Amino acid sequence: MAALLRSGALLRAAARPVLGGTARGFRTTSVASLKLQPEANVEGKRIKYFQIYRWDPEASSKPYVATYPIDMAECGPMVLDALLKIKNEQDPSLTFRRSCREGICGSCAMNIDGINTLACLARIDPKSPKCQVYPLPHMYVVKDLVPDMTNFYAQYKTIEPWLQVEDEASTANKAIEADGTVKENLQNKKDREVLDGMYECILCACCSTSCPSYWWNSEAYLGPAVLMQAYRWIADSRDESQAKRIEFLDDSMKLYRCHTIMNCTKTCPKGLNPGLAIARIKQAVLKHNLS
């Protein structure tokens, strides 16, 4: 546990990787880094170097950056393709999360060339001779490129992300079966369109880990991803707990640590706008308090 905390402290110390060199607090050793083999320079090979953050909690060494050469003529176009190729052909100990390869599960979120994104959606830049890959910044590291998402998911749980009905006996906007049971909660097309741009969130945490306020106050500030999901339920016409949800968020730390610098919107790999959702929560809180 002590080693895990030390590694987390190191990663928190580096706000983002420094392009052109290793990030502060990391070191590259000639022993751990893989050198380019002589045959890799022969004509016809397109070699790209992947500089990847490595740390094993079971080892006594500090975090370091290992360099892996990849012939791009034999690799897919995405960073995840390169990571899988490295794991399968060069270093099976390399650890990272991945699942769908379609930008749906959010598992492969990491910092690639200084930008939080999904490895399965991040194209390898053919013009750059190297690619730097780090875990999501300012999160504790479990191993290599795997961040500890425990706090993130615990915060998501606090907003109670499910449809809530206050009056079970009410039949308004409900489809009722012949025996009187509720089949479904109805919603018109206009109300449904309000949820566009929020329900698509895959909770990859790219936005939250790009936010300086979340870096320094992650224990109290809910962060862009969780706040956008909170507003998704506030804006849902079928939900009957809007007042309770708004009162829960009316807090100087949970909500108002956001200073609207819009890092979250800029980095979202799904093209969503968490900053706008947070602004609408603030509007909803103001309206609720004045009513």
PDB file of C-alpha atoms in Angstrom:
ATOM      1  CA  MET A   1       0.000   0.000   0.000  1.00  0.00           C
ATOM      2  CA  ALA A   2       2.864   2.377   0.840  1.00  0.00           C
ATOM      3  CA  ALA A   3       4.396   1.720  -2.562  1.00  0.00           C
ATOM      4  CA  LEU A   4       1.041   2.375  -4.225  1.00  0.00           C
ATOM      5  CA  LEU A   5       0.699   5.706  -2.405  1.00  0.00           C
ATOM      6  CA  ARG A   6       4.232   6.714  -3.347  1.00  0.00           C
ATOM      7  CA  SER A   7       3.534   5.970  -7.002  1.00  0.00           C
ATOM      8  CA  GLY A   8       0.254   7.864  -6.840  1.00  0.00           C
ATOM      9  CA  ALA A   9       2.070  10.837  -5.348  1.00  0.00           C
ATOM     10  CA  LEU A  10       4.586  10.768  -8.173  1.00  0.00           C
ATOM     11  CA  LEU A  11       1.894  10.695 -10.823  1.00  0.00           C
ATOM     12  CA  ARG A  12      -0.029  13.501  -9.083  1.00  0.00           C
ATOM     13  CA  ALA A  13       3.149  15.593  -9.107  1.00  0.00           C
ATOM     14  CA  ALA A  14       3.228  15.572 -12.906  1.00  0.00           C
ATOM     15  CA  ALA A  15       0.253  17.487 -14.204  1.00  0.00           C
ATOM     16  CA  ARG A  16       0.871  16.158 -17.691  1.00  0.00           C
ATOM     17  CA  PRO A  17       3.716  14.446 -19.531  1.00  0.00           C
ATOM     18  CA  VAL A  18       6.467  16.713 -20.807  1.00  0.00           C
ATOM     19  CA  LEU A  19       6.785  16.188 -24.533  1.00  0.00           C
ATOM     20  CA  GLY A  20      10.356  15.802 -25.609  1.00  0.00           C
ATOM     21  CA  GLY A  21      11.502  14.221 -22.352  1.00  0.00           C
ATOM     22  CA  THR A  22      10.394  12.128 -19.430  1.00  0.00           C
ATOM     23  CA  ALA A  23       7.851  13.599 -17.031  1.00  0.00           C
ATOM     24  CA  ARG A  24       8.999  15.012 -13.704  1.00  0.00           C
ATOM     25  CA  GLY A  25       9.369  12.266 -11.147  1.00  0.00           C
ATOM     26  CA  PHE A  26      10.038   9.560 -13.728  1.00  0.00           C
ATOM     27  CA  ARG A  27      13.300   8.202 -14.997  1.00  0.00           C
ATOM     28  CA  THR A  28      14.374   6.186 -18.013  1.00  0.00           C
ATOM     29  CA  THR A  29      17.000   3.541 -17.400  1.00  0.00           C
ATOM     30  CA  SER A  30      19.010   1.836 -20.091  1.00  0.00           C
ATOM     31  CA  VAL A  31      18.328  -1.499 -18.441  1.00  0.00           C
ATOM     32  CA  ALA A  32      14.548  -1.211 -18.500  1.00  0.00           C
ATOM     33  CA  SER A  33      14.244   0.583 -21.863  1.00  0.00           C
ATOM     34  CA  LEU A  34      14.323  -1.533 -25.004  1.00  0.00           C
ATOM     35  CA  LYS A  35      16.878  -0.325 -27.504  1.00  0.00           C
ATOM     36  CA  LEU A  36      16.283  -0.285 -31.237  1.00  0.00           C
ATOM     37  CA  GLN A  37      17.674  -3.431 -32.817  1.00  0.00           C
ATOM     38  CA  PRO A  38      20.173  -2.942 -35.679  1.00  0.00           C
ATOM     39  CA  GLU A  39      17.924  -4.727 -38.164  1.00  0.00           C
ATOM     40  CA  ALA A  40      15.132  -2.251 -37.483  1.00  0.00           C
ATOM     41  CA  ASN A  41      16.988   0.401 -39.485  1.00  0.00           C
ATOM     42  CA  VAL A  42      16.961  -1.520 -42.741  1.00  0.00           C
ATOM     43  CA  GLU A  43      15.247   0.006 -45.734  1.00  0.00           C
ATOM     44  CA  GLY A  44      11.486  -0.501 -45.901  1.00  0.00           C
ATOM     45  CA  LYS A  45      10.804  -0.383 -42.162  1.00  0.00           C
ATOM     46  CA  ARG A  46       8.802   2.485 -40.655  1.00  0.00           C
ATOM     47  CA  ILE A  47       9.938   2.506 -37.038  1.00  0.00           C
ATOM     48  CA  LYS A  48       8.083   4.473 -34.358  1.00  0.00           C
ATOM     49  CA  TYR A  49       9.160   4.558 -30.730  1.00  0.00           C
ATOM     50  CA  PHE A  50       6.547   4.152 -28.003  1.00  0.00           C
ATOM     51  CA  GLN A  51       7.659   5.585 -24.669  1.00  0.00           C
ATOM     52  CA  ILE A  52       5.429   4.000 -22.041  1.00  0.00           C
ATOM     53  CA  TYR A  53       5.120   4.607 -18.319  1.00  0.00           C
ATOM     54  CA  ARG A  54       5.949   1.475 -16.332  1.00  0.00           C
ATOM     55  CA  TRP A  55       5.552   0.712 -12.641  1.00  0.00           C
ATOM     56  CA  ASP A  56       5.112  -2.602 -10.868  1.00  0.00           C
ATOM     57  CA  PRO A  57       3.909  -2.416  -7.239  1.00  0.00           C
ATOM     58  CA  GLU A  58       5.558  -5.766  -6.533  1.00  0.00           C
ATOM     59  CA  ALA A  59       8.963  -4.499  -7.656  1.00  0.00           C
ATOM     60  CA  SER A  60      11.227  -2.262  -5.608  1.00  0.00           C
ATOM     61  CA  SER A  61      12.115   0.065  -8.483  1.00  0.00           C
ATOM     62  CA  LYS A  62      10.623   3.506  -8.993  1.00  0.00           C
ATOM     63  CA  PRO A  63       8.393   4.313 -11.996  1.00  0.00           C
ATOM     64  CA  TYR A  64      10.277   4.574 -15.273  1.00  0.00           C
ATOM     65  CA  VAL A  65       9.648   5.037 -18.983  1.00  0.00           C
ATOM     66  CA  ALA A  66      10.351   2.090 -21.274  1.00  0.00           C
ATOM     67  CA  THR A  67      10.872   2.575 -25.012  1.00  0.00           C
ATOM     68  CA  TYR A  68       9.560   0.051 -27.541  1.00  0.00           C
ATOM     69  CA  PRO A  69      10.268   0.177 -31.295  1.00  0.00           C
ATOM     70  CA  ILE A  70       7.364  -0.743 -33.571  1.00  0.00           C
ATOM     71  CA  ASP A  71       7.445  -1.262 -37.350  1.00  0.00           C
ATOM     72  CA  MET A  72       4.323   0.620 -38.416  1.00  0.00           C
ATOM     73  CA  ALA A  73       4.104  -1.424 -41.596  1.00  0.00           C
ATOM     74  CA  GLU A  74       3.108  -4.354 -39.380  1.00  0.00           C
ATOM     75  CA  CYS A  75       0.865  -2.514 -36.923  1.00  0.00           C
ATOM     76  CA  GLY A  76      -2.704  -1.251 -36.951  1.00  0.00           C
ATOM     77  CA  PRO A  77      -3.479   2.489 -37.062  1.00  0.00           C
ATOM     78  CA  MET A  78      -4.546   2.994 -33.433  1.00  0.00           C
ATOM     79  CA  VAL A  79      -2.456   3.346 -30.279  1.00  0.00           C
ATOM     80  CA  LEU A  80      -4.274   0.353 -28.802  1.00  0.00           C
ATOM     81  CA  ASP A  81      -3.047  -1.726 -31.754  1.00  0.00           C
ATOM     82  CA  ALA A  82       0.515  -0.764 -30.861  1.00  0.00           C
ATOM     83  CA  LEU A  83       0.025  -1.560 -27.172  1.00  0.00           C
ATOM     84  CA  LEU A  84      -1.384  -4.979 -28.003  1.00  0.00           C
ATOM     85  CA  LYS A  85       1.489  -5.628 -30.409  1.00  0.00           C
ATOM     86  CA  ILE A  86       4.027  -4.685 -27.731  1.00  0.00           C
ATOM     87  CA  LYS A  87       2.320  -6.929 -25.166  1.00  0.00           C
ATOM     88  CA  ASN A  88       2.017  -9.864 -27.574  1.00  0.00           C
ATOM     89  CA  GLU A  89       5.450  -9.664 -29.197  1.00  0.00           C
ATOM     90  CA  GLN A  90       7.866  -7.744 -26.966  1.00  0.00           C
ATOM     91  CA  ASP A  91       6.838  -7.463 -23.331  1.00  0.00           C
ATOM     92  CA  PRO A  92       3.965  -9.568 -21.944  1.00  0.00           C
ATOM     93  CA  SER A  93       4.295  -7.823 -18.561  1.00  0.00           C
ATOM     94  CA  LEU A  94       2.922  -4.539 -19.965  1.00  0.00           C
ATOM     95  CA  THR A  95      -0.414  -3.930 -18.227  1.00  0.00           C
ATOM     96  CA  PHE A  96      -3.366  -1.860 -19.422  1.00  0.00           C
ATOM     97  CA  ARG A  97      -7.156  -2.077 -19.608  1.00  0.00           C
ATOM     98  CA  ARG A  98      -9.050  -2.679 -22.863  1.00  0.00           C
ATOM     99  CA  SER A  99     -12.247  -4.335 -23.932  1.00  0.00           C
ATOM    100  CA  CYS A 100     -14.504  -3.202 -26.773  1.00  0.00           C
ATOM    101  CA  ARG A 101     -11.991  -1.501 -29.143  1.00  0.00           C
ATOM    102  CA  GLU A 102     -14.909   0.636 -30.356  1.00  0.00           C
ATOM    103  CA  GLY A 103     -14.855   3.645 -28.004  1.00  0.00           C
ATOM    104  CA  ILE A 104     -17.844   2.356 -26.060  1.00  0.00           C
ATOM    105  CA  CYS A 105     -16.550   0.804 -22.833  1.00  0.00           C
ATOM    106  CA  GLY A 106     -14.042   3.513 -21.818  1.00  0.00           C
ATOM    107  CA  SER A 107     -11.594   0.954 -20.456  1.00  0.00           C
ATOM    108  CA  CYS A 108      -8.522   2.065 -22.421  1.00  0.00           C
ATOM    109  CA  ALA A 109      -8.537   5.703 -21.252  1.00  0.00           C
ATOM    110  CA  MET A 110      -4.972   7.004 -20.875  1.00  0.00           C
ATOM    111  CA  ASN A 111      -2.790  10.025 -21.576  1.00  0.00           C
ATOM    112  CA  ILE A 112      -1.369   9.845 -25.092  1.00  0.00           C
ATOM    113  CA  ASP A 113       1.079  12.526 -26.213  1.00  0.00           C
ATOM    114  CA  GLY A 114      -0.202  14.826 -23.473  1.00  0.00           C
ATOM    115  CA  ILE A 115      -3.913  14.372 -24.194  1.00  0.00           C
ATOM    116  CA  ASN A 116      -6.396  12.277 -22.212  1.00  0.00           C
ATOM    117  CA  THR A 117      -8.165  10.031 -24.692  1.00  0.00           C
ATOM    118  CA  LEU A 118      -9.073   6.438 -25.553  1.00  0.00           C
ATOM    119  CA  ALA A 119      -6.284   4.301 -26.971  1.00  0.00           C
ATOM    120  CA  CYS A 120      -8.734   2.547 -29.296  1.00  0.00           C
ATOM    121  CA  LEU A 121      -9.804   5.875 -30.843  1.00  0.00           C
ATOM    122  CA  ALA A 122      -6.400   7.592 -30.855  1.00  0.00           C
ATOM    123  CA  ARG A 123      -4.713   7.331 -34.244  1.00  0.00           C
ATOM    124  CA  ILE A 124      -0.941   6.937 -34.294  1.00  0.00           C
ATOM    125  CA  ASP A 125       0.580  10.137 -35.681  1.00  0.00           C
ATOM    126  CA  PRO A 126       2.601   9.078 -38.748  1.00  0.00           C
ATOM    127  CA  LYS A 127       4.587  12.333 -38.731  1.00  0.00           C
ATOM    128  CA  SER A 128       6.008  11.965 -35.234  1.00  0.00           C
ATOM    129  CA  PRO A 129       8.903   9.558 -34.576  1.00  0.00           C
ATOM    130  CA  LYS A 130       7.653   8.763 -31.070  1.00  0.00           C
ATOM    131  CA  CYS A 131       4.490   8.386 -29.006  1.00  0.00           C
ATOM    132  CA  GLN A 132       4.349   8.920 -25.250  1.00  0.00           C
ATOM    133  CA  VAL A 133       1.792   6.925 -23.251  1.00  0.00           C
ATOM    134  CA  TYR A 134       1.024   7.518 -19.564  1.00  0.00           C
ATOM    135  CA  PRO A 135      -1.824   6.600 -17.199  1.00  0.00           C
ATOM    136  CA  LEU A 136      -4.590   9.144 -16.658  1.00  0.00           C
ATOM    137  CA  PRO A 137      -2.918  11.988 -14.708  1.00  0.00           C
ATOM    138  CA  HIS A 138      -3.329  12.675 -11.006  1.00  0.00           C
ATOM    139  CA  MET A 139      -4.788   9.293 -10.133  1.00  0.00           C
ATOM    140  CA  TYR A 140      -3.217   6.547  -8.074  1.00  0.00           C
ATOM    141  CA  VAL A 141      -1.690   3.838 -10.245  1.00  0.00           C
ATOM    142  CA  VAL A 142      -2.464   0.161  -9.793  1.00  0.00           C
ATOM    143  CA  LYS A 143       0.157  -0.956 -12.325  1.00  0.00           C
ATOM    144  CA  ASP A 144       1.648   0.511 -15.502  1.00  0.00           C
ATOM    145  CA  LEU A 145      -1.202   2.179 -17.428  1.00  0.00           C
ATOM    146  CA  VAL A 146      -3.964   1.081 -15.046  1.00  0.00           C
ATOM    147  CA  PRO A 147      -5.307   3.883 -12.803  1.00  0.00           C
ATOM    148  CA  ASP A 148      -7.229   3.268  -9.594  1.00  0.00           C
ATOM    149  CA  MET A 149     -10.856   4.235 -10.396  1.00  0.00           C
ATOM    150  CA  THR A 150     -12.223   3.482  -6.913  1.00  0.00           C
ATOM    151  CA  ASN A 151     -12.809   7.112  -5.912  1.00  0.00           C
ATOM    152  CA  PHE A 152     -14.266   7.972  -9.317  1.00  0.00           C
ATOM    153  CA  TYR A 153     -16.881   5.206  -9.163  1.00  0.00           C
ATOM    154  CA  ALA A 154     -17.679   5.965  -5.513  1.00  0.00           C
ATOM    155  CA  GLN A 155     -18.454   9.557  -6.498  1.00  0.00           C
ATOM    156  CA  TYR A 156     -20.634   8.340  -9.356  1.00  0.00           C
ATOM    157  CA  LYS A 157     -22.616   6.225  -6.886  1.00  0.00           C
ATOM    158  CA  THR A 158     -23.368   9.263  -4.711  1.00  0.00           C
ATOM    159  CA  ILE A 159     -25.511  10.912  -7.409  1.00  0.00           C
ATOM    160  CA  GLU A 160     -27.836   7.866  -7.458  1.00  0.00           C
ATOM    161  CA  PRO A 161     -27.703   7.408 -11.254  1.00  0.00           C
ATOM    162  CA  TRP A 162     -31.029   5.684 -11.782  1.00  0.00           C
ATOM    163  CA  LEU A 163     -34.612   6.747 -12.465  1.00  0.00           C
ATOM    164  CA  GLN A 164     -36.423   7.660  -9.243  1.00  0.00           C
ATOM    165  CA  VAL A 165     -40.198   7.801  -8.788  1.00  0.00           C
ATOM    166  CA  GLU A 166     -41.636   9.589  -5.749  1.00  0.00           C
ATOM    167  CA  ASP A 167     -45.301   8.638  -6.220  1.00  0.00           C
ATOM    168  CA  GLU A 168     -45.642   4.945  -7.051  1.00  0.00           C
ATOM    169  CA  ALA A 169     -49.441   5.258  -7.292  1.00  0.00           C
ATOM    170  CA  SER A 170     -49.354   7.960  -9.960  1.00  0.00           C
ATOM    171  CA  THR A 171     -50.223   6.889 -13.511  1.00  0.00           C
ATOM    172  CA  ALA A 172     -49.185  10.138 -15.215  1.00  0.00           C
ATOM    173  CA  ASN A 173     -46.891   9.582 -18.207  1.00  0.00           C
ATOM    174  CA  LYS A 174     -46.867   5.829 -17.643  1.00  0.00           C
ATOM    175  CA  ALA A 175     -47.871   2.882 -19.769  1.00  0.00           C
ATOM    176  CA  ILE A 176     -50.118   0.662 -17.650  1.00  0.00           C
ATOM    177  CA  GLU A 177     -50.688  -3.062 -18.162  1.00  0.00           C
ATOM    178  CA  ALA A 178     -54.181  -4.567 -18.011  1.00  0.00           C
ATOM    179  CA  ASP A 179     -53.481  -5.824 -14.480  1.00  0.00           C
ATOM    180  CA  GLY A 180     -52.550  -2.303 -13.345  1.00  0.00           C
ATOM    181  CA  THR A 181     -48.760  -2.709 -13.234  1.00  0.00           C
ATOM    182  CA  VAL A 182     -46.539  -0.027 -14.776  1.00  0.00           C
ATOM    183  CA  LYS A 183     -45.026  -1.231 -18.029  1.00  0.00           C
ATOM    184  CA  GLU A 184     -42.797   1.776 -18.706  1.00  0.00           C
ATOM    185  CA  ASN A 185     -42.307   5.486 -18.057  1.00  0.00           C
ATOM    186  CA  LEU A 186     -43.288   7.481 -21.139  1.00  0.00           C
ATOM    187  CA  GLN A 187     -41.345  10.369 -22.613  1.00  0.00           C
ATOM    188  CA  ASN A 188     -42.065  12.479 -25.690  1.00  0.00           C
ATOM    189  CA  LYS A 189     -39.471  13.074 -28.415  1.00  0.00           C
ATOM    190  CA  LYS A 190     -38.749  16.647 -27.353  1.00  0.00           C
ATOM    191  CA  ASP A 191     -37.970  15.647 -23.759  1.00  0.00           C
ATOM    192  CA  ARG A 192     -35.909  12.736 -25.016  1.00  0.00           C
ATOM    193  CA  GLU A 193     -33.764  15.052 -27.149  1.00  0.00           C
ATOM    194  CA  VAL A 194     -32.771  16.971 -23.999  1.00  0.00           C
ATOM    195  CA  LEU A 195     -30.681  13.964 -22.970  1.00  0.00           C
ATOM    196  CA  ASP A 196     -28.609  14.006 -26.167  1.00  0.00           C
ATOM    197  CA  GLY A 197     -24.991  14.796 -25.424  1.00  0.00           C
ATOM    198  CA  MET A 198     -25.199  13.360 -21.912  1.00  0.00           C
ATOM    199  CA  TYR A 199     -26.394   9.760 -22.095  1.00  0.00           C
ATOM    200  CA  GLU A 200     -23.504   8.941 -24.472  1.00  0.00           C
ATOM    201  CA  CYS A 201     -20.955   9.418 -21.669  1.00  0.00           C
ATOM    202  CA  ILE A 202     -18.993   6.198 -21.124  1.00  0.00           C
ATOM    203  CA  LEU A 203     -17.395   7.223 -17.785  1.00  0.00           C
ATOM    204  CA  CYS A 204     -13.867   6.906 -19.099  1.00  0.00           C
ATOM    205  CA  ALA A 205     -12.746   9.751 -16.732  1.00  0.00           C
ATOM    206  CA  CYS A 206     -10.747  11.532 -19.449  1.00  0.00           C
ATOM    207  CA  CYS A 207     -12.543  14.799 -18.677  1.00  0.00           C
ATOM    208  CA  SER A 208     -12.286  14.596 -14.893  1.00  0.00           C
ATOM    209  CA  THR A 209      -8.561  13.823 -14.983  1.00  0.00           C
ATOM    210  CA  SER A 210      -7.937  16.804 -17.288  1.00  0.00           C
ATOM    211  CA  CYS A 211      -9.486  19.213 -14.763  1.00  0.00           C
ATOM    212  CA  PRO A 212      -7.082  21.030 -12.377  1.00  0.00           C
ATOM    213  CA  SER A 213      -9.843  21.461  -9.804  1.00  0.00           C
ATOM    214  CA  TYR A 214     -10.319  17.685  -9.777  1.00  0.00           C
ATOM    215  CA  TRP A 215      -6.569  17.130  -9.501  1.00  0.00           C
ATOM    216  CA  TRP A 216      -6.374  19.079  -6.248  1.00  0.00           C
ATOM    217  CA  ASN A 217      -9.836  18.353  -4.785  1.00  0.00           C
ATOM    218  CA  SER A 218     -10.766  14.896  -6.066  1.00  0.00           C
ATOM    219  CA  GLU A 219     -11.919  13.780  -2.614  1.00  0.00           C
ATOM    220  CA  ALA A 220     -14.632  16.475  -2.480  1.00  0.00           C
ATOM    221  CA  TYR A 221     -15.199  17.877  -5.985  1.00  0.00           C
ATOM    222  CA  LEU A 222     -17.309  15.472  -8.058  1.00  0.00           C
ATOM    223  CA  GLY A 223     -15.614  16.368 -11.331  1.00  0.00           C
ATOM    224  CA  PRO A 224     -16.956  16.922 -14.862  1.00  0.00           C
ATOM    225  CA  ALA A 225     -17.946  13.332 -15.675  1.00  0.00           C
ATOM    226  CA  VAL A 226     -20.005  12.744 -12.531  1.00  0.00           C
ATOM    227  CA  LEU A 227     -21.571  16.214 -12.664  1.00  0.00           C
ATOM    228  CA  MET A 228     -22.647  15.719 -16.267  1.00  0.00           C
ATOM    229  CA  GLN A 229     -24.272  12.440 -15.303  1.00  0.00           C
ATOM    230  CA  ALA A 230     -25.947  14.168 -12.374  1.00  0.00           C
ATOM    231  CA  TYR A 231     -27.472  16.709 -14.746  1.00  0.00           C
ATOM    232  CA  ARG A 232     -28.527  13.897 -17.073  1.00  0.00           C
ATOM    233  CA  TRP A 233     -30.957  12.777 -14.347  1.00  0.00           C
ATOM    234  CA  ILE A 234     -31.985  16.294 -13.344  1.00  0.00           C
ATOM    235  CA  ALA A 235     -32.944  16.982 -16.967  1.00  0.00           C
ATOM    236  CA  ASP A 236     -34.800  13.685 -17.441  1.00  0.00           C
ATOM    237  CA  SER A 237     -38.546  14.425 -17.584  1.00  0.00           C
ATOM    238  CA  ARG A 238     -39.354  10.957 -16.198  1.00  0.00           C
ATOM    239  CA  ASP A 239     -37.389  11.459 -12.977  1.00  0.00           C
ATOM    240  CA  GLU A 240     -39.313  12.801  -9.975  1.00  0.00           C
ATOM    241  CA  SER A 241     -36.380  13.620  -7.671  1.00  0.00           C
ATOM    242  CA  GLN A 242     -35.041  16.766  -9.337  1.00  0.00           C
ATOM    243  CA  ALA A 243     -35.305  18.857  -6.157  1.00  0.00           C
ATOM    244  CA  LYS A 244     -33.445  16.282  -4.088  1.00  0.00           C
ATOM    245  CA  ARG A 245     -30.719  15.952  -6.697  1.00  0.00           C
ATOM    246  CA  ILE A 246     -30.257  19.726  -6.968  1.00  0.00           C
ATOM    247  CA  GLU A 247     -30.048  20.147  -3.194  1.00  0.00           C
ATOM    248  CA  PHE A 248     -27.422  17.412  -3.013  1.00  0.00           C
ATOM    249  CA  LEU A 249     -25.236  19.253  -5.543  1.00  0.00           C
ATOM    250  CA  ASP A 250     -25.660  22.705  -3.964  1.00  0.00           C
ATOM    251  CA  ASP A 251     -22.295  22.580  -2.246  1.00  0.00           C
ATOM    252  CA  SER A 252     -19.162  24.719  -2.478  1.00  0.00           C
ATOM    253  CA  MET A 253     -16.957  21.673  -3.089  1.00  0.00           C
ATOM    254  CA  LYS A 254     -19.145  19.175  -4.952  1.00  0.00           C
ATOM    255  CA  LEU A 255     -20.148  21.656  -7.664  1.00  0.00           C
ATOM    256  CA  TYR A 256     -18.530  25.067  -7.341  1.00  0.00           C
ATOM    257  CA  ARG A 257     -14.908  23.990  -7.650  1.00  0.00           C
ATOM    258  CA  CYS A 258     -15.573  24.192 -11.394  1.00  0.00           C
ATOM    259  CA  HIS A 259     -14.052  27.385 -12.786  1.00  0.00           C
ATOM    260  CA  THR A 260     -15.137  26.795 -16.396  1.00  0.00           C
ATOM    261  CA  ILE A 261     -11.709  26.463 -18.002  1.00  0.00           C
ATOM    262  CA  MET A 262     -13.262  23.841 -20.325  1.00  0.00           C
ATOM    263  CA  ASN A 263     -10.408  21.320 -20.318  1.00  0.00           C
ATOM    264  CA  CYS A 264     -13.102  18.684 -19.878  1.00  0.00           C
ATOM    265  CA  THR A 265     -14.929  19.591 -23.080  1.00  0.00           C
ATOM    266  CA  LYS A 266     -11.727  19.915 -25.076  1.00  0.00           C
ATOM    267  CA  THR A 267     -10.436  16.457 -24.176  1.00  0.00           C
ATOM    268  CA  CYS A 268     -13.656  14.377 -24.265  1.00  0.00           C
ATOM    269  CA  PRO A 269     -13.058  11.550 -26.779  1.00  0.00           C
ATOM    270  CA  LYS A 270     -16.817  11.310 -27.419  1.00  0.00           C
ATOM    271  CA  GLY A 271     -17.176  14.982 -28.303  1.00  0.00           C
ATOM    272  CA  LEU A 272     -19.457  15.772 -25.341  1.00  0.00           C
ATOM    273  CA  ASN A 273     -19.649  19.026 -23.375  1.00  0.00           C
ATOM    274  CA  PRO A 274     -19.402  18.480 -19.605  1.00  0.00           C
ATOM    275  CA  GLY A 275     -18.722  22.181 -19.076  1.00  0.00           C
ATOM    276  CA  LEU A 276     -22.143  23.087 -20.461  1.00  0.00           C
ATOM    277  CA  ALA A 277     -23.855  20.489 -18.248  1.00  0.00           C
ATOM    278  CA  ILE A 278     -22.129  21.940 -15.159  1.00  0.00           C
ATOM    279  CA  ALA A 279     -23.242  25.453 -16.124  1.00  0.00           C
ATOM    280  CA  ARG A 280     -26.823  24.208 -16.406  1.00  0.00           C
ATOM    281  CA  ILE A 281     -26.611  22.617 -12.963  1.00  0.00           C
ATOM    282  CA  LYS A 282     -25.568  25.991 -11.548  1.00  0.00           C
ATOM    283  CA  GLN A 283     -28.555  27.571 -13.294  1.00  0.00           C
ATOM    284  CA  ALA A 284     -30.854  24.892 -11.870  1.00  0.00           C
ATOM    285  CA  VAL A 285     -29.471  25.468  -8.352  1.00  0.00           C
ATOM    286  CA  LEU A 286     -30.037  29.218  -8.646  1.00  0.00           C
ATOM    287  CA  LYS A 287     -33.578  28.748  -9.926  1.00  0.00           C
ATOM    288  CA  HIS A 288     -34.347  26.229  -7.162  1.00  0.00           C
ATOM    289  CA  ASN A 289     -33.038  28.542  -4.438  1.00  0.00           C
ATOM    290  CA  LEU A 290     -35.041  31.505  -5.735  1.00  0.00           C
ATOM    291  CA  SER A 291     -38.297  29.563  -6.022  1.00  0.00           C
TER     292      SER A 291
END
